[in-house]
Tab-separated table of C-alpha atoms in Angstrom:
chain	number	residue	atom	x	y	z
A	27	MET	CA	17.301	53.147	0.136
A	28	SER	CA	17.334	51.812	-3.343
A	29	ARG	CA	14.456	50.061	-5.307
A	30	SER	CA	14.827	48.193	-8.141
A	31	ALA	CA	12.917	46.634	-11.321
A	32	LEU	CA	14.057	44.732	-13.845
A	33	ILE	CA	13.220	46.164	-17.584
A	34	ASN	CA	13.320	43.867	-20.276
A	35	ILE	CA	13.745	45.199	-23.732
A	36	ASP	CA	12.149	43.865	-27.121
A	37	THR	CA	12.743	40.189	-26.166
A	38	GLN	CA	9.936	39.215	-28.946
A	39	GLN	CA	9.066	37.010	-31.327
A	40	SER	CA	9.634	39.931	-34.055
A	41	PHE	CA	13.349	39.224	-34.132
A	42	PHE	CA	12.434	35.770	-35.130
A	43	HIS	CA	11.294	37.234	-38.801
A	44	ARG	CA	14.169	39.752	-39.061
A	45	ASP	CA	16.840	39.009	-42.148
A	46	TYR	CA	19.463	39.620	-39.630
A	47	TRP	CA	18.502	36.883	-37.113
A	48	GLN	CA	21.064	34.594	-36.172
A	49	GLU	CA	20.827	31.767	-33.596
A	50	ASP	CA	24.633	31.948	-33.101
A	51	ASP	CA	24.175	33.626	-29.427
A	52	PHE	CA	20.998	32.789	-28.682
A	53	PRO	CA	21.312	30.166	-26.778
A	54	ALA	CA	23.700	32.102	-23.899
A	55	PHE	CA	21.089	34.918	-24.200
A	56	GLN	CA	18.345	32.496	-23.060
A	57	GLN	CA	20.024	30.758	-20.271
A	58	ALA	CA	21.614	34.567	-18.848
A	59	ILE	CA	17.943	36.501	-19.114
A	60	SER	CA	16.244	33.298	-17.805
A	61	GLN	CA	18.699	33.531	-14.629
A	62	LEU	CA	18.064	37.333	-14.282
A	63	ILE	CA	14.437	37.313	-14.671
A	64	SER	CA	14.111	34.245	-12.064
A	65	GLY	CA	16.524	35.587	-9.694
A	66	CYS	CA	14.819	38.662	-10.014
A	67	GLN	CA	11.552	37.486	-9.202
A	68	ASP	CA	12.688	35.686	-6.330
A	69	LEU	CA	13.691	38.702	-4.612
A	70	LYS	CA	10.490	40.806	-5.634
A	71	ILE	CA	12.146	43.066	-7.742
A	72	PRO	CA	8.912	43.584	-10.079
A	73	VAL	CA	9.445	42.651	-13.984
A	74	VAL	CA	8.638	45.408	-16.941
A	75	ASP	CA	7.888	43.976	-20.098
A	76	ILE	CA	8.846	46.245	-22.890
A	77	PHE	CA	7.795	45.535	-26.470
A	78	HIS	CA	9.035	47.548	-29.851
A	79	VAL	CA	5.973	48.517	-31.970
A	80	ASP	CA	6.077	49.679	-35.826
A	81	ASP	CA	3.170	50.443	-38.166
A	82	GLN	CA	3.896	47.911	-40.531
A	83	SER	CA	6.742	44.529	-40.275
A	84	PRO	CA	7.053	42.203	-37.870
A	85	PHE	CA	6.921	44.384	-35.093
A	86	SER	CA	3.638	45.787	-36.117
A	87	LEU	CA	0.695	44.495	-33.769
A	88	GLU	CA	-1.111	43.035	-36.990
A	89	SER	CA	1.792	40.770	-37.154
A	90	GLY	CA	1.183	38.879	-34.354
A	91	TYR	CA	4.897	38.966	-33.417
A	92	VAL	CA	4.704	41.466	-30.633
A	93	LYS	CA	4.684	38.784	-27.719
A	94	PRO	CA	7.700	37.609	-25.757
A	95	MET	CA	9.743	34.794	-27.162
A	96	PRO	CA	8.062	31.479	-26.314
A	97	PHE	CA	10.983	30.295	-23.684
A	98	LEU	CA	10.770	33.322	-21.546
A	99	GLN	CA	7.722	32.001	-18.635
A	100	HIS	CA	7.946	34.996	-16.506
A	101	GLN	CA	4.549	36.804	-15.408
A	102	ALA	CA	5.805	40.713	-16.103
A	103	ASN	CA	4.458	43.140	-13.433
A	104	VAL	CA	3.287	45.545	-16.062
A	105	THR	CA	4.060	46.038	-20.232
A	106	PHE	CA	4.467	48.848	-22.083
A	107	GLN	CA	4.785	49.455	-25.757
A	108	LYS	CA	7.599	52.027	-27.179
A	109	HIS	CA	7.684	53.638	-30.943
A	110	VAL	CA	11.456	54.821	-30.288
A	111	HIS	CA	14.730	53.354	-29.406
A	112	ASN	CA	14.217	53.801	-25.595
A	113	ALA	CA	11.938	52.844	-23.288
A	114	PHE	CA	10.932	56.197	-21.621
A	115	THR	CA	9.265	58.186	-24.978
A	116	ASP	CA	5.057	58.764	-24.701
A	117	THR	CA	5.536	54.910	-22.644
A	118	GLY	CA	4.518	55.927	-19.130
A	119	LEU	CA	7.518	53.905	-18.061
A	120	ASP	CA	8.794	57.116	-15.800
A	121	LEU	CA	5.297	57.270	-13.888
A	122	TRP	CA	5.374	53.803	-13.632
A	123	LEU	CA	8.460	53.800	-12.062
A	124	ARG	CA	8.501	57.124	-9.777
A	125	SER	CA	4.792	56.250	-8.491
A	126	ARG	CA	6.661	53.237	-6.711
A	127	ASP	CA	10.069	54.875	-5.623
A	128	ILE	CA	11.763	53.081	-8.022
A	129	ASN	CA	15.368	54.149	-8.464
A	130	HIS	CA	17.244	51.584	-9.702
A	131	LEU	CA	17.091	49.779	-12.989
A	132	ILE	CA	18.521	46.574	-14.392
A	133	ILE	CA	18.432	46.313	-18.271
A	134	CYS	CA	18.583	43.577	-20.151
A	135	GLY	CA	16.776	42.572	-23.620
A	136	ILE	CA	17.554	42.678	-27.632
A	137	ARG	CA	19.563	44.982	-28.863
A	138	THR	CA	22.666	45.930	-27.132
A	139	GLU	CA	23.799	48.921	-28.667
A	140	GLN	CA	20.693	49.874	-29.780
A	141	CYS	CA	17.453	50.118	-27.335
A	142	CYS	CA	18.821	48.618	-24.368
A	143	GLU	CA	21.908	51.500	-24.575
A	144	THR	CA	19.609	53.889	-25.642
A	145	THR	CA	17.172	53.220	-22.548
A	146	THR	CA	20.235	52.894	-20.142
A	147	ARG	CA	21.365	56.749	-21.614
A	148	VAL	CA	17.618	58.288	-21.154
A	149	ALA	CA	17.349	56.295	-18.009
A	150	SER	CA	20.770	57.473	-16.495
A	151	ASP	CA	19.843	61.457	-17.552
A	152	LEU	CA	16.351	60.993	-15.529
A	153	GLY	CA	18.565	60.557	-12.432
A	154	TYR	CA	18.018	56.583	-12.400
A	155	ARG	CA	20.875	53.898	-11.239
A	156	VAL	CA	21.364	51.592	-13.983
A	157	SER	CA	22.726	48.004	-13.731
A	158	PHE	CA	23.584	47.105	-17.727
A	159	VAL	CA	23.895	43.508	-17.912
A	160	SER	CA	24.917	42.848	-21.318
A	161	GLU	CA	25.362	39.001	-20.604
A	162	ALA	CA	21.823	39.084	-20.621
A	163	MET	CA	21.462	41.216	-23.983
A	164	LEU	CA	21.799	39.730	-27.352
A	165	THR	CA	22.525	41.626	-30.580
A	166	PHE	CA	23.673	40.768	-34.208
A	167	PRO	CA	26.755	41.924	-36.409
A	168	MET	CA	26.138	45.483	-38.243
A	169	SER	CA	27.936	46.437	-41.024
A	170	TRP	CA	28.722	50.363	-42.099
A	171	LYS	CA	30.986	51.577	-44.566
A	172	GLY	CA	32.649	47.714	-45.363
A	173	VAL	CA	33.521	47.236	-41.759
A	174	THR	CA	31.744	44.726	-39.887
A	175	LEU	CA	31.024	44.490	-35.915
A	176	ASP	CA	30.785	40.988	-34.736
A	177	THR	CA	28.836	40.516	-31.296
A	178	GLN	CA	31.771	40.649	-29.125
A	179	THR	CA	32.794	43.955	-30.261
A	180	LEU	CA	29.442	45.624	-30.487
A	181	ARG	CA	29.106	44.464	-26.506
A	182	HIS	CA	32.730	45.693	-25.643
A	183	ARG	CA	32.400	49.115	-27.427
A	184	THR	CA	28.774	49.257	-25.530
A	185	GLU	CA	29.848	48.143	-22.401
A	186	THR	CA	33.122	50.880	-23.191
A	187	VAL	CA	30.884	53.939	-23.521
A	188	LEU	CA	28.871	53.697	-20.711
A	189	ALA	CA	30.603	52.308	-18.132
A	190	GLY	CA	31.535	55.074	-15.216
A	191	ARG	CA	29.103	57.420	-17.203
A	192	PHE	CA	25.708	55.759	-17.264
A	193	ALA	CA	25.601	52.548	-16.082
A	194	GLU	CA	27.450	49.664	-13.909
A	195	ILE	CA	28.455	46.899	-15.456
A	196	GLN	CA	27.318	43.770	-14.569
A	197	THR	CA	27.132	40.209	-15.368
A	198	VAL	CA	24.397	38.111	-14.224
A	199	ALA	CA	25.689	36.646	-11.305
A	200	GLU	CA	27.025	39.897	-10.079
A	201	CYS	CA	23.923	41.833	-10.642
A	202	LEU	CA	21.774	39.439	-8.720
A	203	GLU	CA	24.631	39.247	-5.679
A	204	SER	CA	24.640	42.466	-5.315
A	205	LEU	CA	20.495	42.813	-4.765
A	206	SER	CA	20.707	40.401	-2.355
């Protein structure tokens, strides 16, 4: 039998204070992640909040920004702080999940191609079945060597490298339907 948990990664106020912050995709993200969290809570699926913490910057505890974005109204079952891109290293998340016989993770949150993707890869390597709900994720354009990838290209690239290897790619509706 599959036991699930929703892993909400880095949906924290720190991002509002980064120079790359953009509002473009934020309304759709708010709606999708709120629907996913609410749907999981209705199904009694535990919600795990993960917050990224650094020594300095808007991600430091001293900044006061390492807290949920204001639109989030849920009460997490548990919260972990991470200091690297994945939500497992030195956090206690794996122990918490295994002690509850959870073997299926639903991933959502902020930076699709960074912390969400990295957590998905590690989760898969640890033996978890993973649903990657990129519709309930947010990211920002990235540039390297003069080439800028927009958010849709980053999302497509991430889904492409994860699909069938590390995760099942699902919309919010598909994910909630599969849990019912």
